[in-house]
PDB file of C-alpha atoms in Angstrom:
ATOM      1  CA  GLY A  21       8.084  90.554 143.170  1.00 63.00           C
ATOM      2  CA  LEU A  22       6.256  86.881 143.173  1.00 69.00           C
ATOM      3  CA  LEU A  23       3.775  87.874 140.603  1.00 69.00           C
ATOM      4  CA  GLY A  24       6.627  88.578 138.724  1.00 72.00           C
ATOM      5  CA  ASN A  25       5.308  91.365 136.620  1.00 67.00           C
ATOM      6  CA  GLY A  26       8.502  93.805 137.539  1.00 71.00           C
ATOM      7  CA  GLU A  27       7.197  95.069 140.281  1.00 67.00           C
ATOM      8  CA  THR A  28       6.445  95.132 144.238  1.00 70.00           C
ATOM      9  CA  GLY A  29       2.823  95.941 143.967  1.00 67.00           C
ATOM     10  CA  GLU A  30       2.977  98.382 147.550  1.00 70.00           C
ATOM     11  CA  TYR A  31       0.536 101.166 147.763  1.00 65.00           C
ATOM     12  CA  ILE A  32      -0.598 103.817 150.104  1.00 76.00           C
ATOM     13  CA  ILE A  33      -3.675 102.640 152.406  1.00 77.00           C
ATOM     14  CA  THR A  34      -3.373 105.645 154.736  1.00 77.00           C
ATOM     15  CA  ALA A  35      -0.184 107.090 156.428  1.00 79.00           C
ATOM     16  CA  GLY A  36       2.087 104.791 158.127  1.00 76.00           C
ATOM     17  CA  ARG A  37      -0.034 101.540 156.523  1.00 81.00           C
ATOM     18  CA  LEU A  38       0.921  99.968 152.786  1.00 71.00           C
ATOM     19  CA  GLY A  39      -1.570  98.312 150.858  1.00 72.00           C
ATOM     20  CA  TYR A  40      -0.623  95.497 147.794  1.00 66.00           C
ATOM     21  CA  ALA A  41      -1.954  94.488 145.185  1.00 67.00           C
ATOM     22  CA  ASN A  42      -2.569  90.483 144.601  1.00 67.00           C
ATOM     23  CA  CYS A  43      -3.276  89.424 141.054  1.00 65.00           C
ATOM     24  CA  ALA A  44      -6.990  88.088 140.295  1.00 65.00           C
ATOM     25  CA  LYS A  45      -6.507  86.162 137.962  1.00 64.00           C
ATOM     26  CA  PHE A  46      -3.682  84.441 135.229  1.00 68.00           C
ATOM     27  CA  THR A  47      -2.032  86.462 133.587  1.00 70.00           C
ATOM     28  CA  ARG A  48       0.542  85.323 130.549  1.00 74.00           C
ATOM     29  CA  ARG A  49       4.126  86.289 132.209  1.00 75.00           C
ATOM     30  CA  SER A  50       6.557  87.307 128.239  1.00 83.00           C
ATOM     31  CA  ILE A  51       9.320  89.096 130.131  1.00 92.00           C
ATOM     32  CA  PHE A  52      12.046  87.206 130.842  1.00 94.00           C
ATOM     33  CA  VAL A  53      15.013  89.327 131.296  1.00 95.00           C
ATOM     34  CA  GLN A  54      18.584  88.018 131.773  1.00 95.00           C
ATOM     35  CA  SER A  55      21.695  90.314 133.578  1.00 94.00           C
ATOM     36  CA  GLU A  56      23.260  92.792 131.303  1.00 92.00           C
ATOM     37  CA  ALA A  57      27.030  91.015 131.753  1.00 89.00           C
ATOM     38  CA  ASP A  58      25.372  87.729 130.667  1.00 89.00           C
ATOM     39  CA  ALA A  59      23.677  89.094 127.508  1.00 89.00           C
ATOM     40  CA  THR A  60      27.385  90.998 127.335  1.00 86.00           C
ATOM     41  CA  ALA A  61      28.949  87.643 127.558  1.00 82.00           C
ATOM     42  CA  ALA A  62      26.680  85.378 125.424  1.00 78.00           C
ATOM     43  CA  ALA A  63      27.206  87.658 122.237  1.00 74.00           C
ATOM     44  CA  GLY A  64      30.603  87.275 122.438  1.00 71.00           C
ATOM     45  CA  GLY A  65      31.393  90.825 123.896  1.00 60.00           C
ATOM     46  CA  THR A  66      33.439  91.610 127.399  1.00 56.00           C
ATOM     47  CA  THR A  67      31.550  93.088 131.151  1.00 50.00           C
ATOM     48  CA  ALA A  68      34.002  95.559 131.933  1.00 46.00           C
ATOM     49  CA  VAL A  69      34.717  95.787 136.404  1.00 44.00           C
ATOM     50  CA  GLY A  70      32.056  97.791 138.253  1.00 46.00           C
ATOM     51  CA  GLY A  71      30.564  97.003 134.851  1.00 50.00           C
ATOM     52  CA  GLY A  72      26.262  95.594 134.909  1.00 66.00           C
ATOM     53  CA  VAL A  73      24.805  97.191 137.995  1.00 65.00           C
ATOM     54  CA  ASP A  74      22.989 100.382 139.111  1.00 64.00           C
ATOM     55  CA  SER A  75      23.800 102.916 141.437  1.00 56.00           C
ATOM     56  CA  SER A  76      22.187 101.738 144.157  1.00 61.00           C
ATOM     57  CA  GLY A  77      24.098  98.722 143.095  1.00 62.00           C
ATOM     58  CA  LYS A  78      21.017  96.068 141.478  1.00 76.00           C
ATOM     59  CA  VAL A  79      22.398  94.349 138.873  1.00 86.00           C
ATOM     60  CA  LYS A  80      21.482  95.972 135.696  1.00 90.00           C
ATOM     61  CA  CYS A  81      19.383  93.204 133.183  1.00 93.00           C
ATOM     62  CA  VAL A  82      17.458  93.325 130.079  1.00 94.00           C
ATOM     63  CA  PRO A  83      14.521  91.995 128.456  1.00 94.00           C
ATOM     64  CA  LEU A  84      15.204  88.464 126.390  1.00 95.00           C
ATOM     65  CA  GLU A  85      14.137  89.280 122.568  1.00 92.00           C
ATOM     66  CA  ASP A  86      12.168  85.645 123.104  1.00 92.00           C
ATOM     67  CA  GLY A  87      10.853  86.358 125.857  1.00 91.00           C
ATOM     68  CA  GLY A  88       7.163  86.322 124.269  1.00 90.00           C
ATOM     69  CA  GLN A  89       8.107  82.802 123.174  1.00 92.00           C
ATOM     70  CA  ILE A  90       9.666  80.740 126.492  1.00 94.00           C
ATOM     71  CA  SER A  91       7.410  77.857 127.306  1.00 94.00           C
ATOM     72  CA  LEU A  92       8.118  75.832 131.110  1.00 95.00           C
ATOM     73  CA  ALA A  93       8.328  71.911 131.433  1.00 96.00           C
ATOM     74  CA  SER A  94       8.687  72.517 135.165  1.00 97.00           C
ATOM     75  CA  ILE A  95       8.047  75.773 137.959  1.00 97.00           C
ATOM     76  CA  SER A  96       8.158  75.493 141.903  1.00 97.00           C
ATOM     77  CA  CYS A  97       7.667  77.463 144.089  1.00 96.00           C
ATOM     78  CA  GLY A  98       8.488  78.265 147.707  1.00 95.00           C
ATOM     79  CA  LYS A  99       7.582  80.586 150.742  1.00 94.00           C
ATOM     80  CA  ASN A 100       8.539  83.332 148.646  1.00 94.00           C
ATOM     81  CA  HIS A 101      10.130  82.867 145.035  1.00 97.00           C
ATOM     82  CA  PHE A 102      10.108  80.532 141.721  1.00 97.00           C
ATOM     83  CA  VAL A 103      12.405  77.984 139.542  1.00 98.00           C
ATOM     84  CA  ALA A 104      11.405  77.450 136.971  1.00 98.00           C
ATOM     85  CA  VAL A 105      12.677  74.951 134.380  1.00 98.00           C
ATOM     86  CA  GLU A 106      12.231  75.701 130.236  1.00 97.00           C
ATOM     87  CA  ALA A 107      10.713  73.439 127.766  1.00 96.00           C
ATOM     88  CA  ALA A 108      13.437  71.437 125.891  1.00 91.00           C
ATOM     89  CA  THR A 109      12.742  72.305 122.002  1.00 84.00           C
ATOM     90  CA  THR A 110      11.365  69.822 119.668  1.00 76.00           C
ATOM     91  CA  SER A 111      14.884  70.138 117.122  1.00 72.00           C
ATOM     92  CA  GLY A 112      16.380  69.377 120.759  1.00 68.00           C
ATOM     93  CA  THR A 113      19.455  72.292 119.829  1.00 73.00           C
ATOM     94  CA  ASP A 114      18.435  74.297 122.551  1.00 86.00           C
ATOM     95  CA  VAL A 115      19.805  74.190 125.977  1.00 92.00           C
ATOM     96  CA  PRO A 116      16.577  74.974 128.283  1.00 96.00           C
ATOM     97  CA  ARG A 117      17.166  77.655 130.425  1.00 97.00           C
ATOM     98  CA  VAL A 118      16.662  77.969 134.379  1.00 98.00           C
ATOM     99  CA  PHE A 119      14.603  81.267 135.179  1.00 98.00           C
ATOM    100  CA  THR A 120      14.241  82.180 139.312  1.00 98.00           C
ATOM    101  CA  TRP A 121      12.355  85.373 140.870  1.00 96.00           C
ATOM    102  CA  GLY A 122      11.120  86.648 143.599  1.00 95.00           C
ATOM    103  CA  SER A 123      12.361  86.685 147.851  1.00 95.00           C
ATOM    104  CA  GLY A 124      16.414  86.127 146.632  1.00 94.00           C
ATOM    105  CA  ASP A 125      17.673  85.272 150.355  1.00 95.00           C
ATOM    106  CA  TYR A 126      20.271  83.206 151.641  1.00 96.00           C
ATOM    107  CA  GLY A 127      20.680  83.656 148.359  1.00 96.00           C
ATOM    108  CA  CYS A 128      18.361  81.005 146.833  1.00 97.00           C
ATOM    109  CA  LEU A 129      17.644  82.663 143.416  1.00 97.00           C
ATOM    110  CA  GLY A 130      21.081  81.232 142.390  1.00 97.00           C
ATOM    111  CA  HIS A 131      22.263  84.396 140.806  1.00 95.00           C
ATOM    112  CA  GLY A 132      25.070  85.001 143.954  1.00 94.00           C
ATOM    113  CA  ILE A 133      23.901  87.647 145.434  1.00 93.00           C
ATOM    114  CA  GLN A 134      20.684  88.393 148.597  1.00 93.00           C
ATOM    115  CA  ALA A 135      18.560  90.169 146.166  1.00 93.00           C
ATOM    116  CA  ASP A 136      15.113  90.341 145.266  1.00 94.00           C
ATOM    117  CA  GLU A 137      14.416  89.642 141.283  1.00 94.00           C
ATOM    118  CA  TYR A 138      10.877  91.381 140.198  1.00 92.00           C
ATOM    119  CA  TYR A 139      10.782  89.438 136.644  1.00 94.00           C
ATOM    120  CA  PRO A 140      12.026  85.893 136.533  1.00 96.00           C
ATOM    121  CA  ARG A 141      15.553  85.586 135.996  1.00 97.00           C
ATOM    122  CA  LEU A 142      17.732  83.797 134.097  1.00 97.00           C
ATOM    123  CA  VAL A 143      20.514  81.774 135.567  1.00 97.00           C
ATOM    124  CA  GLY A 144      23.601  81.949 133.958  1.00 94.00           C
ATOM    125  CA  ALA A 145      25.014  79.756 136.428  1.00 94.00           C
ATOM    126  CA  LEU A 146      23.172  77.384 134.514  1.00 96.00           C
ATOM    127  CA  ARG A 147      24.052  77.701 131.097  1.00 93.00           C
ATOM    128  CA  GLY A 148      27.840  76.732 128.901  1.00 90.00           C
ATOM    129  CA  PRO A 149      29.318  73.719 127.700  1.00 91.00           C
ATOM    130  CA  MET A 150      28.878  71.491 130.377  1.00 92.00           C
ATOM    131  CA  PHE A 151      25.321  71.552 129.622  1.00 95.00           C
ATOM    132  CA  ALA A 152      24.685  71.443 126.299  1.00 92.00           C
ATOM    133  CA  SER A 153      24.300  67.262 127.063  1.00 92.00           C
ATOM    134  CA  ASN A 154      23.414  67.128 130.957  1.00 96.00           C
ATOM    135  CA  HIS A 155      20.992  69.986 130.504  1.00 96.00           C
ATOM    136  CA  PRO A 156      17.989  70.971 133.260  1.00 98.00           C
ATOM    137  CA  VAL A 157      14.804  69.036 133.513  1.00 98.00           C
ATOM    138  CA  ASP A 158      13.115  69.918 136.703  1.00 97.00           C
ATOM    139  CA  ALA A 159      13.161  71.550 138.969  1.00 98.00           C
ATOM    140  CA  VAL A 160      12.156  71.773 143.096  1.00 98.00           C
ATOM    141  CA  ALA A 161      12.021  75.512 145.438  1.00 98.00           C
ATOM    142  CA  GLY A 162      12.254  74.592 149.388  1.00 96.00           C
ATOM    143  CA  SER A 163      11.214  77.627 151.987  1.00 95.00           C
ATOM    144  CA  ASN A 164      14.795  79.060 151.506  1.00 96.00           C
ATOM    145  CA  CYS A 165      16.409  76.602 148.811  1.00 97.00           C
ATOM    146  CA  SER A 166      16.094  75.559 145.321  1.00 98.00           C
ATOM    147  CA  LEU A 167      17.377  72.419 143.812  1.00 98.00           C
ATOM    148  CA  VAL A 168      17.491  72.203 139.741  1.00 99.00           C
ATOM    149  CA  ARG A 169      17.770  68.604 138.268  1.00 98.00           C
ATOM    150  CA  THR A 170      19.648  67.860 135.088  1.00 98.00           C
ATOM    151  CA  LYS A 171      19.782  64.762 132.161  1.00 97.00           C
ATOM    152  CA  ASN A 172      21.853  62.542 133.712  1.00 96.00           C
ATOM    153  CA  GLY A 173      20.220  62.564 137.147  1.00 97.00           C
ATOM    154  CA  HIS A 174      22.804  65.610 138.250  1.00 98.00           C
ATOM    155  CA  VAL A 175      21.794  67.692 141.249  1.00 98.00           C
ATOM    156  CA  TYR A 176      22.228  71.491 141.847  1.00 98.00           C
ATOM    157  CA  TYR A 177      21.867  72.887 145.449  1.00 98.00           C
ATOM    158  CA  VAL A 178      21.188  76.830 146.016  1.00 98.00           C
ATOM    159  CA  GLY A 179      20.099  78.831 148.866  1.00 97.00           C
ATOM    160  CA  LYS A 180      19.968  76.829 153.367  1.00 95.00           C
ATOM    161  CA  HIS A 181      16.964  74.369 154.605  1.00 93.00           C
ATOM    162  CA  ARG A 182      18.817  74.188 157.654  1.00 85.00           C
ATOM    163  CA  GLN A 183      19.000  76.603 160.496  1.00 83.00           C
ATOM    164  CA  VAL A 184      22.669  76.345 161.182  1.00 83.00           C
ATOM    165  CA  GLY A 185      25.786  76.503 159.066  1.00 84.00           C
ATOM    166  CA  GLU A 186      26.509  79.135 156.137  1.00 91.00           C
ATOM    167  CA  ALA A 187      23.835  79.413 152.866  1.00 94.00           C
ATOM    168  CA  THR A 188      24.840  78.297 149.267  1.00 96.00           C
ATOM    169  CA  MET A 189      24.577  80.937 147.224  1.00 96.00           C
ATOM    170  CA  ARG A 190      25.689  79.820 144.009  1.00 96.00           C
ATOM    171  CA  PHE A 191      23.903  76.439 142.256  1.00 97.00           C
ATOM    172  CA  THR A 192      26.602  74.186 143.648  1.00 97.00           C
ATOM    173  CA  LEU A 193      26.549  70.390 142.342  1.00 97.00           C
ATOM    174  CA  ILE A 194      25.252  67.505 145.029  1.00 96.00           C
ATOM    175  CA  ASP A 195      28.807  65.338 144.236  1.00 94.00           C
ATOM    176  CA  ALA A 196      28.050  63.236 147.339  1.00 92.00           C
ATOM    177  CA  LEU A 197      25.372  61.682 144.726  1.00 94.00           C
ATOM    178  CA  ALA A 198      27.132  62.441 141.448  1.00 93.00           C
ATOM    179  CA  ASN A 199      30.686  61.178 142.012  1.00 91.00           C
ATOM    180  CA  ASN A 200      29.409  57.548 142.860  1.00 90.00           C
ATOM    181  CA  SER A 201      27.093  57.397 140.045  1.00 90.00           C
ATOM    182  CA  HIS A 202      24.132  58.572 140.850  1.00 95.00           C
ATOM    183  CA  ASN A 203      21.406  59.100 138.576  1.00 97.00           C
ATOM    184  CA  VAL A 204      18.734  61.230 140.102  1.00 98.00           C
ATOM    185  CA  VAL A 205      14.771  60.825 139.404  1.00 98.00           C
ATOM    186  CA  ALA A 206      13.180  62.664 141.749  1.00 98.00           C
ATOM    187  CA  ILE A 207      13.580  65.726 144.002  1.00 98.00           C
ATOM    188  CA  GLY A 208      12.095  67.655 147.220  1.00 98.00           C
ATOM    189  CA  ALA A 209      12.345  70.421 149.393  1.00 97.00           C
ATOM    190  CA  GLY A 210      10.012  71.705 152.429  1.00 95.00           C
ATOM    191  CA  SER A 211      10.809  74.282 155.357  1.00 92.00           C
ATOM    192  CA  ALA A 212      13.692  72.559 156.039  1.00 95.00           C
ATOM    193  CA  THR A 213      14.226  69.162 154.365  1.00 97.00           C
ATOM    194  CA  VAL A 214      15.862  67.235 150.673  1.00 98.00           C
ATOM    195  CA  PHE A 215      14.907  64.632 148.875  1.00 98.00           C
ATOM    196  CA  CYS A 216      16.573  62.491 146.612  1.00 98.00           C
ATOM    197  CA  SER A 217      15.404  59.713 144.676  1.00 98.00           C
ATOM    198  CA  THR A 218      17.963  57.367 142.380  1.00 98.00           C
ATOM    199  CA  LYS A 219      16.812  55.260 139.544  1.00 96.00           C
ATOM    200  CA  ALA A 220      18.394  52.289 141.044  1.00 96.00           C
ATOM    201  CA  GLY A 221      15.969  52.267 143.945  1.00 96.00           C
ATOM    202  CA  VAL A 222      18.142  54.700 146.805  1.00 97.00           C
ATOM    203  CA  THR A 223      16.433  58.175 148.743  1.00 98.00           C
ATOM    204  CA  VAL A 224      18.594  59.525 150.854  1.00 98.00           C
ATOM    205  CA  SER A 225      18.252  62.976 152.657  1.00 98.00           C
ATOM    206  CA  TRP A 226      19.294  65.834 154.627  1.00 97.00           C
ATOM    207  CA  GLY A 227      17.757  68.564 156.909  1.00 96.00           C
ATOM    208  CA  MET A 228      16.341  68.962 159.919  1.00 94.00           C
ATOM    209  CA  GLY A 229      13.347  66.600 160.761  1.00 92.00           C
ATOM    210  CA  SER A 230      12.132  67.564 164.036  1.00 89.00           C
ATOM    211  CA  HIS A 231       8.652  65.793 163.091  1.00 89.00           C
ATOM    212  CA  GLY A 232      10.467  62.551 162.156  1.00 92.00           C
ATOM    213  CA  GLU A 233      10.112  63.106 158.281  1.00 95.00           C
ATOM    214  CA  LEU A 234      13.529  62.770 157.512  1.00 96.00           C
ATOM    215  CA  GLY A 235      12.325  59.127 157.251  1.00 95.00           C
ATOM    216  CA  TYR A 236      15.294  57.172 159.324  1.00 95.00           C
ATOM    217  CA  GLY A 237      13.232  55.852 161.437  1.00 90.00           C
ATOM    218  CA  THR A 238      12.979  55.708 165.526  1.00 87.00           C
ATOM    219  CA  GLY A 239      15.720  55.440 167.238  1.00 88.00           C
ATOM    220  CA  GLU A 240      17.926  57.442 164.455  1.00 92.00           C
ATOM    221  CA  ASN A 241      18.593  60.987 164.636  1.00 92.00           C
ATOM    222  CA  LYS A 242      16.223  62.798 163.352  1.00 92.00           C
ATOM    223  CA  SER A 243      18.165  65.293 161.516  1.00 94.00           C
ATOM    224  CA  SER A 244      21.711  65.220 159.307  1.00 95.00           C
ATOM    225  CA  ALA A 245      23.898  67.717 157.997  1.00 93.00           C
ATOM    226  CA  LYS A 246      25.263  65.351 154.844  1.00 93.00           C
ATOM    227  CA  PRO A 247      22.473  63.381 152.475  1.00 95.00           C
ATOM    228  CA  LYS A 248      21.999  59.702 154.280  1.00 96.00           C
ATOM    229  CA  PHE A 249      19.940  56.704 153.388  1.00 96.00           C
ATOM    230  CA  VAL A 250      16.318  56.438 153.987  1.00 97.00           C
ATOM    231  CA  ASN A 251      16.812  52.490 154.295  1.00 95.00           C
ATOM    232  CA  VAL A 252      13.560  51.816 155.177  1.00 94.00           C
ATOM    233  CA  LEU A 253      13.410  52.754 151.405  1.00 96.00           C
ATOM    234  CA  ASP A 254      15.990  50.897 150.298  1.00 95.00           C
ATOM    235  CA  SER A 255      15.413  49.302 146.934  1.00 96.00           C
ATOM    236  CA  CYS A 256      11.796  51.592 146.192  1.00 97.00           C
ATOM    237  CA  LEU A 257      11.727  53.328 142.951  1.00 97.00           C
ATOM    238  CA  VAL A 258      10.412  56.161 143.893  1.00 97.00           C
ATOM    239  CA  SER A 259       8.673  58.670 140.739  1.00 97.00           C
ATOM    240  CA  ALA A 260       7.908  62.077 142.970  1.00 97.00           C
ATOM    241  CA  VAL A 261       8.519  63.263 146.485  1.00 97.00           C
ATOM    242  CA  ALA A 262       6.420  66.344 148.416  1.00 97.00           C
ATOM    243  CA  CYS A 263       7.973  67.045 151.195  1.00 96.00           C
ATOM    244  CA  GLY A 264       5.165  69.447 153.176  1.00 92.00           C
ATOM    245  CA  MET A 265       5.321  71.199 156.570  1.00 88.00           C
ATOM    246  CA  GLY A 266       6.028  68.656 159.294  1.00 89.00           C
ATOM    247  CA  HIS A 267       5.815  65.842 156.643  1.00 92.00           C
ATOM    248  CA  THR A 268       6.579  64.192 153.334  1.00 96.00           C
ATOM    249  CA  LEU A 269       4.513  62.458 150.500  1.00 96.00           C
ATOM    250  CA  PHE A 270       6.169  59.995 147.583  1.00 97.00           C
ATOM    251  CA  LEU A 271       4.794  57.896 145.181  1.00 97.00           C
ATOM    252  CA  ILE A 272       6.504  54.581 145.342  1.00 96.00           C
ATOM    253  CA  SER A 273       6.372  52.109 141.823  1.00 96.00           C
ATOM    254  CA  ASN A 274       4.508  49.019 141.913  1.00 94.00           C
ATOM    255  CA  GLU A 275       4.719  47.743 138.366  1.00 94.00           C
ATOM    256  CA  ASP A 276       5.902  43.825 138.997  1.00 94.00           C
ATOM    257  CA  ALA A 277       7.902  41.205 141.849  1.00 95.00           C
ATOM    258  CA  GLU A 278      10.390  43.048 142.112  1.00 94.00           C
ATOM    259  CA  ASP A 279       9.355  46.214 143.416  1.00 95.00           C
ATOM    260  CA  ALA A 280       5.808  44.180 145.383  1.00 95.00           C
ATOM    261  CA  LYS A 281       9.192  42.597 146.935  1.00 94.00           C
ATOM    262  CA  ALA A 282      10.748  46.419 147.439  1.00 94.00           C
ATOM    263  CA  LEU A 283       7.140  47.611 148.693  1.00 93.00           C
ATOM    264  CA  LYS A 284       6.912  45.253 151.538  1.00 92.00           C
ATOM    265  CA  LYS A 285       9.238  45.865 153.620  1.00 89.00           C
ATOM    266  CA  VAL A 286       7.963  49.681 153.667  1.00 91.00           C
ATOM    267  CA  PRO A 287       4.498  50.504 157.005  1.00 87.00           C
ATOM    268  CA  LYS A 288       1.806  51.510 155.969  1.00 85.00           C
ATOM    269  CA  VAL A 289      -1.260  53.045 157.784  1.00 83.00           C
ATOM    270  CA  GLU A 290      -3.819  51.603 158.887  1.00 85.00           C
ATOM    271  CA  LYS A 291      -7.294  53.308 160.050  1.00 84.00           C
ATOM    272  CA  ASP A 292      -6.291  52.782 163.891  1.00 86.00           C
ATOM    273  CA  ASP A 293      -3.372  54.656 163.172  1.00 81.00           C
ATOM    274  CA  ILE A 294      -4.940  57.685 162.029  1.00 83.00           C
ATOM    275  CA  ALA A 295      -7.398  57.369 165.164  1.00 87.00           C
ATOM    276  CA  GLN A 296      -4.337  57.151 167.312  1.00 85.00           C
ATOM    277  CA  PHE A 297      -2.757  59.701 165.326  1.00 79.00           C
ATOM    278  CA  VAL A 298      -5.607  62.066 165.820  1.00 83.00           C
ATOM    279  CA  GLU A 299      -6.166  60.878 170.192  1.00 86.00           C
ATOM    280  CA  GLN A 300      -2.715  61.847 170.662  1.00 80.00           C
ATOM    281  CA  ILE A 301      -3.329  65.519 168.928  1.00 78.00           C
ATOM    282  CA  LYS A 302      -6.846  65.993 171.249  1.00 82.00           C
ATOM    283  CA  GLY A 303      -4.677  64.616 173.932  1.00 79.00           C
ATOM    284  CA  LYS A 304      -2.179  67.654 173.472  1.00 71.00           C
ATOM    285  CA  LYS A 305      -4.928  70.854 172.544  1.00 67.00           C
ATOM    286  CA  SER A 306      -6.792  69.565 175.838  1.00 68.00           C
ATOM    287  CA  ASP A 307      -3.462  69.437 177.928  1.00 66.00           C
ATOM    288  CA  ALA A 308      -2.731  72.758 176.769  1.00 60.00           C
ATOM    289  CA  GLY A 309      -6.052  73.398 178.034  1.00 61.00           C
ATOM    290  CA  ALA A 310      -6.520  72.509 181.204  1.00 59.00           C
ATOM    291  CA  ASP A 311      -2.588  74.668 181.903  1.00 56.00           C
ATOM    292  CA  GLU A 312      -3.622  78.221 181.171  1.00 54.00           C
ATOM    293  CA  PRO A 313      -6.159  79.057 183.450  1.00 53.00           C
ATOM    294  CA  ALA A 314      -3.281  77.875 186.065  1.00 52.00           C
ATOM    295  CA  LYS A 315      -1.525  80.372 184.139  1.00 51.00           C
ATOM    296  CA  LYS A 316      -3.441  83.031 184.139  1.00 51.00           C
ATOM    297  CA  LYS A 317      -4.551  82.179 187.791  1.00 49.00           C
ATOM    298  CA  GLN A 318      -0.282  82.799 188.705  1.00 54.00           C
ATOM    299  CA  LYS A 319      -0.253  86.113 186.547  1.00 52.00           C
ATOM    300  CA  SER A 320      -2.797  87.718 189.335  1.00 51.00           C
ATOM    301  CA  LYS A 321      -0.476  86.177 192.168  1.00 52.00           C
ATOM    302  CA  LYS A 322       2.520  88.291 191.363  1.00 52.00           C
ATOM    303  CA  LYS A 323       0.063  91.748 190.829  1.00 49.00           C
TER     304      LYS A 323
END
């Protein structure tokens, strides 16, 4: 359901072999849906016990009437899912909505269940009076998690980005930041990492960082179960975070003397550092190649 067109695209090539129809060009999506229960609640009605679910146990959804007029302000893709935030209207009367679709593994779509969605579906948990003056503004998707940032710098998380622990099945406020008055301005998520950077120049990260991508530095733990300060970025104003496989990139402000002072503490990557890194990679590959014949020889002896 990654294409958001309401189907998986599966077709039979030969007996026992499936193919998938890919989209060869950009196609505008005009069908956005919400659960039948959310639609009933929005209309002021009540949903009966067991209502809103079909015979197979899948949540019933209905198209949004304004689907053809929806514009997006933010969109991000994870390993097999998408999360998008609607653009605010010029009048400011309508609260921007959040939509997710694709694979629902670990509850990363935020609908409270592990189920795939073939159309962009409204996340009902991010609606209501509490979001009227603190509406969603952007979102990022990790491999199996999603984060949504609001106007006041609060961050909501769903899914899972660590190998241990339980998945978070519904969008949940990261209270470690919100309760300490942190106004988050940039968020990022990777295969096993999450980053949040604040307006005050504080950056925190948590997750599994086996390659040092969490930024804690030499001699520190490479992983953290809870948000932990990235000390090397202290006082740096981060405007954007991009989390890749085994690495993280930041856009840092350098507009005045305070910014320049903060940046001086951040180590620079020089050409010699890159050359040394390349040589290390080459050395590891050659060592691995040298071990291969020995392994084959040992196997032949056993025969």
